[in-house]
Coordinates of C-alpha atoms in Angstrom, one line a residue:
M1 CA 15.9 -29.3 63.8
M2 CA 12.8 -29.7 61.5
D3 CA 13.4 -31.5 58.3
W4 CA 11.7 -29.0 55.9
K5 CA 12.0 -31.4 52.9
K6 CA 10.0 -34.1 54.7
A7 CA 7.5 -31.6 56.1
L8 CA 6.9 -30.1 52.6
K9 CA 6.4 -33.6 51.1
A10 CA 4.0 -34.5 53.8
H11 CA 2.0 -31.4 53.3
V12 CA 1.8 -31.9 49.5
A13 CA 0.8 -35.5 49.9
G14 CA -1.9 -34.6 52.3
K15 CA -3.6 -32.3 49.9
P16 CA -6.3 -33.8 47.6
T17 CA -5.4 -34.2 43.9
R18 CA -7.1 -31.7 41.6
S19 CA -8.0 -32.0 38.0
E20 CA -6.5 -29.7 35.3
E21 CA -9.9 -28.0 34.9
E22 CA -10.0 -27.1 38.6
K23 CA -6.4 -25.8 38.4
R24 CA -7.3 -23.6 35.4
A25 CA -10.5 -22.3 37.2
E26 CA -8.5 -21.4 40.3
E27 CA -5.8 -19.7 38.1
T28 CA -8.5 -17.7 36.3
Q29 CA -10.1 -16.6 39.5
L30 CA -6.8 -15.5 41.1
F31 CA -5.9 -13.6 37.9
T32 CA -9.3 -11.9 37.9
E33 CA -9.0 -10.9 41.5
L34 CA -5.5 -9.5 41.1
Y35 CA -6.4 -7.7 37.9
C36 CA -9.5 -6.1 39.3
Q37 CA -7.6 -5.1 42.5
W38 CA -4.9 -3.5 40.3
K39 CA -7.6 -1.6 38.3
G40 CA -9.4 -0.6 41.5
V41 CA -12.8 -2.2 40.7
Q42 CA -14.9 -5.0 42.2
P43 CA -14.4 -8.4 40.5
N44 CA -18.1 -8.7 39.7
R45 CA -18.2 -5.3 38.0
Q46 CA -17.2 -4.5 34.4
V47 CA -13.6 -3.5 34.1
G48 CA -13.2 0.2 33.4
T49 CA -16.3 1.3 35.2
N50 CA -17.0 2.5 38.7
S51 CA -20.1 3.2 40.9
S52 CA -20.5 6.7 39.4
Q53 CA -20.6 5.3 35.9
Q54 CA -23.3 2.7 36.5
H55 CA -26.3 3.8 34.5
Q56 CA -29.6 2.2 33.5
S57 CA -28.6 2.4 29.8
F58 CA -25.8 -0.1 30.5
K59 CA -28.5 -2.9 30.7
S60 CA -29.4 -2.4 27.1
I61 CA -26.4 -0.7 25.5
P62 CA -23.2 -2.8 25.7
K63 CA -19.8 -1.1 26.1
F64 CA -18.5 -0.5 22.6
Y65 CA -15.4 1.7 23.2
F66 CA -12.3 0.1 24.7
K67 CA -9.4 2.4 25.3
L68 CA -6.0 1.1 24.1
P69 CA -3.7 0.3 27.0
A70 CA -0.9 2.8 27.7
E71 CA 2.7 1.9 27.2
D72 CA 3.3 1.6 31.0
E73 CA 0.3 -0.9 31.3
V74 CA 2.4 -3.9 30.6
L75 CA -0.1 -6.5 31.8
Q76 CA -2.8 -5.1 29.5
Q77 CA -0.4 -4.9 26.6
K78 CA 0.6 -8.5 27.0
L79 CA -3.0 -9.6 27.4
R80 CA -4.0 -7.7 24.2
E81 CA -1.0 -9.2 22.2
E82 CA -1.9 -12.8 23.4
S83 CA -5.5 -12.3 22.5
R84 CA -4.7 -11.1 19.0
A85 CA -2.3 -13.9 18.5
V86 CA -4.9 -16.5 19.5
F87 CA -7.5 -14.8 17.3
L88 CA -5.2 -14.8 14.2
Q89 CA -4.3 -18.5 14.8
R90 CA -8.0 -19.4 15.0
R91 CA -8.7 -17.5 11.8
S92 CA -5.7 -19.2 10.1
R93 CA -7.0 -22.7 11.0
Q94 CA -10.4 -21.8 9.4
L95 CA -8.7 -21.4 6.0
L96 CA -8.4 -24.1 3.4
D97 CA -5.0 -25.8 3.2
N98 CA -3.5 -27.3 0.0
D99 CA -4.9 -30.7 0.6
E100 CA -8.4 -29.3 1.1
L101 CA -8.1 -27.2 -2.0
Q102 CA -7.2 -30.3 -4.0
G103 CA -10.1 -32.1 -2.5
L104 CA -12.4 -29.3 -3.6
W105 CA -11.1 -29.4 -7.1
F106 CA -11.7 -33.2 -7.2
L107 CA -15.4 -32.7 -6.1
L108 CA -16.0 -29.9 -8.7
D109 CA -14.6 -32.1 -11.4
K110 CA -16.6 -35.1 -10.3
H111 CA -19.9 -33.1 -10.2
H112 CA -19.5 -31.0 -13.2
T113 CA -22.5 -30.6 -15.4
P114 CA -22.2 -31.6 -19.1
P115 CA -22.0 -30.5 -21.9
L116 CA -18.6 -28.8 -22.0
M117 CA -18.3 -25.1 -22.9
G118 CA -15.5 -25.4 -25.4
D119 CA -12.7 -26.9 -23.2
E120 CA -14.2 -25.7 -19.9
K121 CA -16.2 -27.8 -17.5
M122 CA -19.3 -26.1 -16.2
I123 CA -21.5 -26.7 -13.2
N124 CA -25.2 -25.8 -12.5
Y125 CA -26.6 -24.6 -9.2
E126 CA -28.0 -28.1 -8.3
D127 CA -24.7 -29.8 -8.7
F128 CA -23.0 -26.7 -7.0
L129 CA -25.1 -27.5 -3.9
K130 CA -24.1 -31.2 -4.0
V131 CA -20.4 -30.2 -3.9
S132 CA -21.2 -27.8 -1.0
A133 CA -22.7 -30.7 0.9
E134 CA -19.7 -32.9 0.4
A135 CA -16.9 -30.2 0.7
G136 CA -17.1 -29.7 4.4
P137 CA -17.8 -26.8 6.8
K138 CA -14.7 -24.8 5.8
C139 CA -16.1 -24.4 2.3
K140 CA -19.6 -23.3 3.2
T141 CA -18.9 -19.5 2.9
Y142 CA -18.0 -20.0 -0.8
F143 CA -21.0 -22.0 -1.8
T144 CA -23.7 -19.2 -1.7
A145 CA -26.2 -18.1 -4.2
T146 CA -24.6 -14.7 -4.3
V147 CA -21.2 -16.1 -5.3
F148 CA -22.9 -18.4 -8.0
A149 CA -24.7 -15.4 -9.4
K150 CA -21.6 -13.2 -9.5
L151 CA -19.8 -15.9 -11.6
L152 CA -22.7 -16.6 -13.9
Q153 CA -21.9 -15.8 -17.5
K154 CA -24.1 -16.1 -20.7
D155 CA -24.2 -19.8 -20.5
P156 CA -27.6 -21.1 -22.0
Y157 CA -27.9 -23.7 -19.3
G158 CA -27.4 -21.3 -16.4
R159 CA -24.0 -22.8 -15.4
I160 CA -20.7 -21.4 -14.2
S161 CA -17.2 -22.4 -15.0
I162 CA -15.7 -24.7 -12.3
M163 CA -12.3 -23.2 -13.1
Q164 CA -13.5 -19.6 -12.5
F165 CA -15.1 -20.7 -9.2
F166 CA -12.0 -22.5 -8.1
N167 CA -9.9 -19.4 -9.0
Y168 CA -12.3 -17.3 -6.9
V169 CA -11.9 -19.6 -3.9
M170 CA -8.1 -19.6 -4.3
R171 CA -8.1 -15.8 -4.5
K172 CA -10.2 -15.5 -1.4
V173 CA -8.0 -17.9 0.5
W174 CA -4.9 -15.9 -0.6
L175 CA -6.5 -12.6 0.5
H176 CA -7.3 -14.0 4.0
Q177 CA -3.8 -15.6 4.4
T178 CA -2.2 -12.3 3.4
R179 CA -4.5 -10.3 5.7
I180 CA -3.5 -12.5 8.6
G181 CA 0.2 -12.3 7.6
L182 CA 0.0 -8.5 7.5
S183 CA -2.0 -8.3 10.8
L184 CA 0.9 -10.1 12.6
Y185 CA 2.9 -6.9 11.9
D186 CA 0.1 -4.6 13.1
V187 CA 1.6 -3.7 16.5
A188 CA -1.3 -1.4 17.5
G189 CA -3.9 -4.0 16.4
Q190 CA -6.0 -1.2 14.8
G191 CA -6.1 -2.5 11.2
Y192 CA -3.3 -0.4 9.8
L193 CA 0.5 -0.6 9.4
K194 CA 3.0 2.1 10.2
E195 CA 6.1 2.6 8.1
A196 CA 8.3 0.5 10.5
D197 CA 5.6 -2.3 10.5
L198 CA 5.6 -2.5 6.7
E199 CA 9.5 -2.3 6.6
N200 CA 9.6 -5.4 8.9
Y201 CA 7.1 -7.2 6.7
I202 CA 9.0 -6.7 3.5
L203 CA 12.4 -7.3 5.1
E204 CA 11.2 -10.8 6.3
L205 CA 9.6 -11.4 2.9
I206 CA 12.8 -10.9 0.9
P207 CA 14.2 -14.5 1.5
T208 CA 10.9 -15.9 0.1
L209 CA 11.3 -14.1 -3.3
P210 CA 13.6 -15.9 -5.7
Q211 CA 13.9 -12.9 -8.0
L212 CA 15.7 -11.1 -5.1
D213 CA 18.2 -13.8 -4.4
G214 CA 21.0 -11.8 -6.1
L215 CA 20.6 -8.8 -3.8
E216 CA 23.5 -8.1 -1.4
K217 CA 22.5 -8.0 2.2
S218 CA 24.1 -4.6 2.5
F219 CA 21.5 -3.4 0.0
Y220 CA 18.5 -4.8 1.9
S221 CA 17.8 -1.6 3.8
F222 CA 17.8 0.5 0.6
Y223 CA 15.6 -2.1 -1.1
V224 CA 13.1 -2.0 1.8
C225 CA 13.0 1.8 1.8
T226 CA 12.4 1.8 -2.0
A227 CA 9.6 -0.7 -1.8
V228 CA 7.9 0.9 1.3
R229 CA 7.9 4.4 -0.3
K230 CA 5.7 3.2 -3.2
F231 CA 3.1 1.9 -0.7
F232 CA 3.1 5.1 1.3
F233 CA 3.3 7.5 -1.7
F234 CA 0.2 6.1 -3.3
L235 CA -1.8 4.8 -0.3
D236 CA -1.0 7.6 2.2
P237 CA -1.2 10.8 0.2
L238 CA -2.2 12.9 3.3
R239 CA 1.1 11.7 5.0
T240 CA -0.6 10.3 8.1
G241 CA 2.3 7.8 8.6
R242 CA 0.0 4.7 8.4
I243 CA -1.8 2.7 5.8
K244 CA -5.0 0.6 6.2
I245 CA -4.3 -3.2 5.7
Q246 CA -7.5 -3.2 3.5
D247 CA -6.0 -0.6 1.2
I248 CA -2.8 -2.7 0.9
L249 CA -4.9 -5.7 -0.1
A250 CA -7.1 -3.8 -2.5
C251 CA -4.3 -2.3 -4.5
S252 CA -2.1 -4.2 -7.0
F253 CA 1.2 -3.4 -5.3
L254 CA 1.3 -6.6 -3.2
D255 CA 0.6 -8.6 -6.3
D256 CA 3.6 -6.9 -8.0
L257 CA 5.8 -7.7 -5.0
L258 CA 4.7 -11.3 -4.7
E259 CA 5.1 -11.7 -8.5
L260 CA 8.9 -11.9 -7.7
R261 CA 8.2 -15.5 -6.4
D262 CA 8.1 -16.5 -10.1
E263 CA 11.6 -17.7 -11.0
D264 CA 10.9 -17.4 -14.7
L265 CA 9.8 -13.8 -14.7
S266 CA 10.8 -12.1 -17.9
K267 CA 13.3 -9.3 -18.2
E268 CA 10.6 -6.9 -19.5
M269 CA 8.3 -7.8 -16.6
Q270 CA 11.1 -7.1 -14.1
E271 CA 12.0 -3.8 -15.6
S272 CA 8.4 -2.6 -15.4
N273 CA 8.0 -3.8 -11.8
W274 CA 9.0 -1.2 -9.3
F275 CA 9.8 -3.9 -6.7
S276 CA 12.1 -6.0 -8.8
A277 CA 15.9 -6.0 -8.2
P278 CA 16.8 -4.3 -11.5
S279 CA 14.2 -1.5 -10.8
A280 CA 15.4 -0.9 -7.3
L281 CA 19.1 -0.9 -8.4
R282 CA 18.3 1.5 -11.2
V283 CA 16.6 4.0 -8.9
Y284 CA 19.4 3.8 -6.3
G285 CA 22.1 3.9 -9.0
Q286 CA 20.6 7.1 -10.4
Y287 CA 20.7 8.6 -6.9
L288 CA 24.3 7.7 -6.5
N289 CA 25.1 9.2 -9.9
L290 CA 23.5 12.5 -9.0
D291 CA 25.4 12.6 -5.7
K292 CA 28.5 14.2 -7.1
D293 CA 30.1 15.1 -3.7
H294 CA 29.3 11.6 -2.3
N295 CA 27.8 12.9 1.0
G296 CA 24.7 10.7 0.7
M297 CA 22.4 13.6 0.1
L298 CA 21.3 15.6 -3.0
S299 CA 21.7 19.4 -3.3
K300 CA 19.5 21.5 -5.6
E301 CA 22.3 21.7 -8.1
E302 CA 22.7 17.9 -8.1
L303 CA 19.0 17.2 -8.5
S304 CA 18.9 19.6 -11.5
R305 CA 20.6 16.8 -13.5
Y306 CA 17.7 14.4 -12.9
G307 CA 16.4 12.8 -16.1
T308 CA 17.4 14.9 -19.1
G309 CA 18.4 17.8 -16.9
T310 CA 15.6 20.1 -18.2
L311 CA 13.5 20.7 -15.1
T312 CA 13.3 24.4 -14.6
P313 CA 15.1 26.2 -11.7
V314 CA 11.8 27.6 -10.4
F315 CA 10.3 24.1 -10.1
L316 CA 13.4 22.8 -8.3
N317 CA 13.3 25.7 -5.9
R318 CA 9.8 24.8 -5.0
V319 CA 10.8 21.1 -4.5
F320 CA 13.4 22.1 -1.9
Q321 CA 11.0 24.6 -0.3
E322 CA 8.1 22.2 0.2
C323 CA 9.8 18.8 0.6
L324 CA 11.6 17.6 3.7
T325 CA 15.3 18.4 3.5
Y326 CA 18.3 18.4 5.9
D327 CA 20.4 21.5 5.8
G328 CA 19.1 22.2 2.4
E329 CA 19.8 18.7 0.9
M330 CA 17.5 15.8 0.1
D331 CA 17.9 12.3 1.4
Y332 CA 17.1 9.1 -0.4
K333 CA 13.5 8.7 1.1
T334 CA 12.5 12.2 -0.1
Y335 CA 14.2 11.5 -3.5
L336 CA 12.0 8.4 -3.9
D337 CA 8.8 10.4 -3.4
F338 CA 10.2 12.8 -6.1
V339 CA 10.9 10.0 -8.5
L340 CA 7.5 8.4 -8.0
A341 CA 5.8 11.7 -8.7
M342 CA 7.9 12.3 -11.9
E343 CA 7.4 8.8 -13.2
N344 CA 3.7 8.6 -12.6
R345 CA 2.3 12.0 -13.6
K346 CA -1.0 10.5 -14.8
E347 CA -1.8 9.3 -11.3
P348 CA -3.8 11.5 -8.8
Q349 CA -1.3 11.0 -6.0
A350 CA 1.6 12.2 -8.3
L351 CA -0.5 15.2 -9.5
Q352 CA -1.3 16.0 -5.9
Y353 CA 2.5 16.1 -5.1
I354 CA 3.3 18.3 -8.1
F355 CA 0.2 20.5 -7.6
R356 CA 1.4 21.4 -4.1
L357 CA 4.7 22.6 -5.6
L358 CA 2.9 24.6 -8.3
D359 CA 0.5 26.3 -5.8
I360 CA 3.1 28.9 -4.8
Q361 CA 0.4 31.1 -3.0
N362 CA -1.0 28.1 -1.0
R363 CA -4.5 28.9 -2.2
S364 CA -5.5 25.3 -3.3
Y365 CA -5.8 26.5 -6.8
L366 CA -3.6 27.7 -9.7
N367 CA -4.3 31.2 -11.1
I368 CA -2.8 33.1 -14.0
F369 CA 0.0 34.4 -11.7
A370 CA 1.1 30.9 -10.7
L371 CA 1.0 29.7 -14.3
N372 CA 3.0 32.7 -15.5
T373 CA 5.6 32.2 -12.7
F374 CA 6.5 28.7 -13.9
F375 CA 6.1 29.3 -17.6
R376 CA 8.5 32.3 -17.5
A377 CA 11.2 29.8 -16.5
I378 CA 10.4 27.8 -19.6
Q379 CA 10.7 30.9 -21.8
E380 CA 14.1 31.7 -20.2
Q381 CA 15.3 28.1 -20.9
M382 CA 14.2 28.4 -24.5
K383 CA 16.2 31.6 -25.0
I384 CA 19.3 29.8 -23.6
H385 CA 18.9 27.1 -26.2
G386 CA 18.4 29.6 -29.0
Q387 CA 14.7 29.1 -29.4
E388 CA 12.1 31.8 -29.9
P389 CA 10.0 32.0 -26.7
V390 CA 6.3 31.1 -27.0
S391 CA 3.8 33.7 -25.8
F392 CA 2.5 33.0 -22.3
E393 CA -1.0 34.2 -23.3
D394 CA -1.3 31.4 -26.0
V395 CA -0.1 28.7 -23.6
K396 CA -2.3 29.9 -20.8
D397 CA -5.4 29.8 -23.1
E398 CA -4.4 26.2 -24.2
I399 CA -4.1 25.1 -20.6
F400 CA -7.5 26.4 -19.6
D401 CA -9.0 24.9 -22.7
M402 CA -7.5 21.5 -21.9
V403 CA -8.5 21.5 -18.2
K404 CA -11.9 23.2 -18.5
P405 CA -12.0 24.2 -14.8
A406 CA -15.3 24.9 -13.0
D407 CA -14.0 28.4 -12.3
P408 CA -12.7 29.9 -15.6
L409 CA -9.9 31.8 -13.7
K410 CA -8.8 29.0 -11.3
I411 CA -7.6 25.5 -11.7
T412 CA -8.0 23.2 -8.7
L413 CA -6.4 19.8 -8.2
Q414 CA -9.7 18.1 -8.8
D415 CA -10.1 20.0 -12.1
L416 CA -6.6 18.8 -13.2
I417 CA -7.5 15.2 -12.3
N418 CA -11.0 15.3 -13.9
S419 CA -9.6 16.7 -17.1
G420 CA -7.2 13.7 -17.7
Q421 CA -4.7 16.3 -18.9
G422 CA -2.7 16.6 -15.7
E423 CA 0.5 15.0 -17.1
T424 CA 0.5 17.3 -20.2
V425 CA -0.2 20.5 -18.1
T426 CA 2.6 19.7 -15.6
N427 CA 5.0 18.9 -18.4
I428 CA 4.4 22.2 -20.0
L429 CA 5.0 24.1 -16.8
I430 CA 8.0 22.3 -15.2
D431 CA 10.1 20.6 -17.9
L432 CA 11.6 22.1 -21.0
N433 CA 11.6 18.8 -22.8
G434 CA 8.0 18.2 -21.7
F435 CA 7.0 21.6 -23.2
W436 CA 8.9 21.0 -26.4
T437 CA 7.3 17.6 -26.8
Y438 CA 3.8 19.1 -26.4
E439 CA 4.6 22.0 -28.8
N440 CA 5.9 19.7 -31.5
R441 CA 3.5 16.8 -30.9
E442 CA 2.3 16.8 -34.5
V443 CA 5.8 16.7 -35.9
L444 CA 6.8 13.9 -33.5
V445 CA 4.1 11.6 -34.8
Q446 CA 6.0 11.4 -38.1
E447 CA 9.6 11.6 -36.8
N448 CA 11.7 9.7 -34.3
P449 CA 11.3 11.7 -31.0
A450 CA 14.2 10.1 -29.2
D451 CA 16.9 11.5 -31.5
D452 CA 15.2 15.0 -31.6
L453 CA 14.9 15.2 -27.8
E454 CA 18.5 14.1 -27.4
N455 CA 19.7 16.8 -29.8
F456 CA 17.5 19.4 -28.1
G457 CA 18.9 18.4 -24.7
E458 CA 22.4 19.2 -26.0
G459 CA 21.3 22.7 -27.0
E460 CA 21.1 22.0 -30.8
E461 CA 18.4 23.6 -32.8
V462 CA 15.9 21.1 -34.2

């Protein structure tokens, strides 16, 4: 009987030893042959083309559209993922690390150009180029005439502040680092994040934010939902379900979120930061307080108690008509959109949300009929509280005078945004307290509005 072990050893020993480079070349060739065979093309032909697609224009116009691999194309999916990972690693290595940033600061300090501008050290363009030559290849992109000109102030010697330049470099490095970090969650590799992608990013970010150390792990899912909704409410007003990474970097929300790394963040700063633990707990606590039947959802009656409880029934009806509900009740995610709209009525995205509710005829504009429909509910609320109803004609004229629409009979969303009076107009139409505040704006300048509003909310005559 043949000794297979000895035969195999003899066969391997008889083969010539190959270098690692030769092994890689053979592996690449074998992979190419199998891949092309699987795609049904010749190895020497561009993948994704066939004989009928060969055209003279291909010699001068390169292929610029590459279709994303389908879910069942596992090999292409893996290849794409590996390629993106290698690319992001390479870009990460091109960034300045902490030691290199310290070295750059040392060079800037060494080559600064006297005299001082107050307490600040300055540098002229000649010394700026000297630092560039010594700083190394990674820094070349920051040492350009364009950057120097952007940072140039009214210095009589034509210099820039070394501190301002260093802060500029630090900011650029941070932006690139963050872009790479966000891109790791971009599953599609198309430069945008879906809701699940951003949820994963924030969930893994929580342990790195000292200000969130006190959060219970059972609250993490609600916190992530609260944080993600702000990004999508403001950066995805058309509700496409995805946000460009560039838009995330350009807005201030990521700065607010990463501000929670500061262990000494003041109480006032935390309260004004939507992403802080106190803010998230406040919003979720309000939701629980409104949920009287404890079923995890809000009915129209439960939502009517939101804030001071003075939102009109007509407006609340429109909320439940237009917004996503489940068996006529609102979940936490839909509630967050509602809160963001109510708390940010000066912002275009919030006005767009409210305008959609006011546009009862779906005409993309508000006419006298729409205004009258909502203000009639304000008049009815005034009667209930023992107040003399204000004439609709007077209020209608004031609204059109404030907005100054392009068409004297129609108010579009853009008219509302351009006027800068969107918050005031929406307050007049949907909230009894908002209308009362507007109607008594001159009196409230001299008196304490908090006490008056509280009395009015209790039905007392002011």
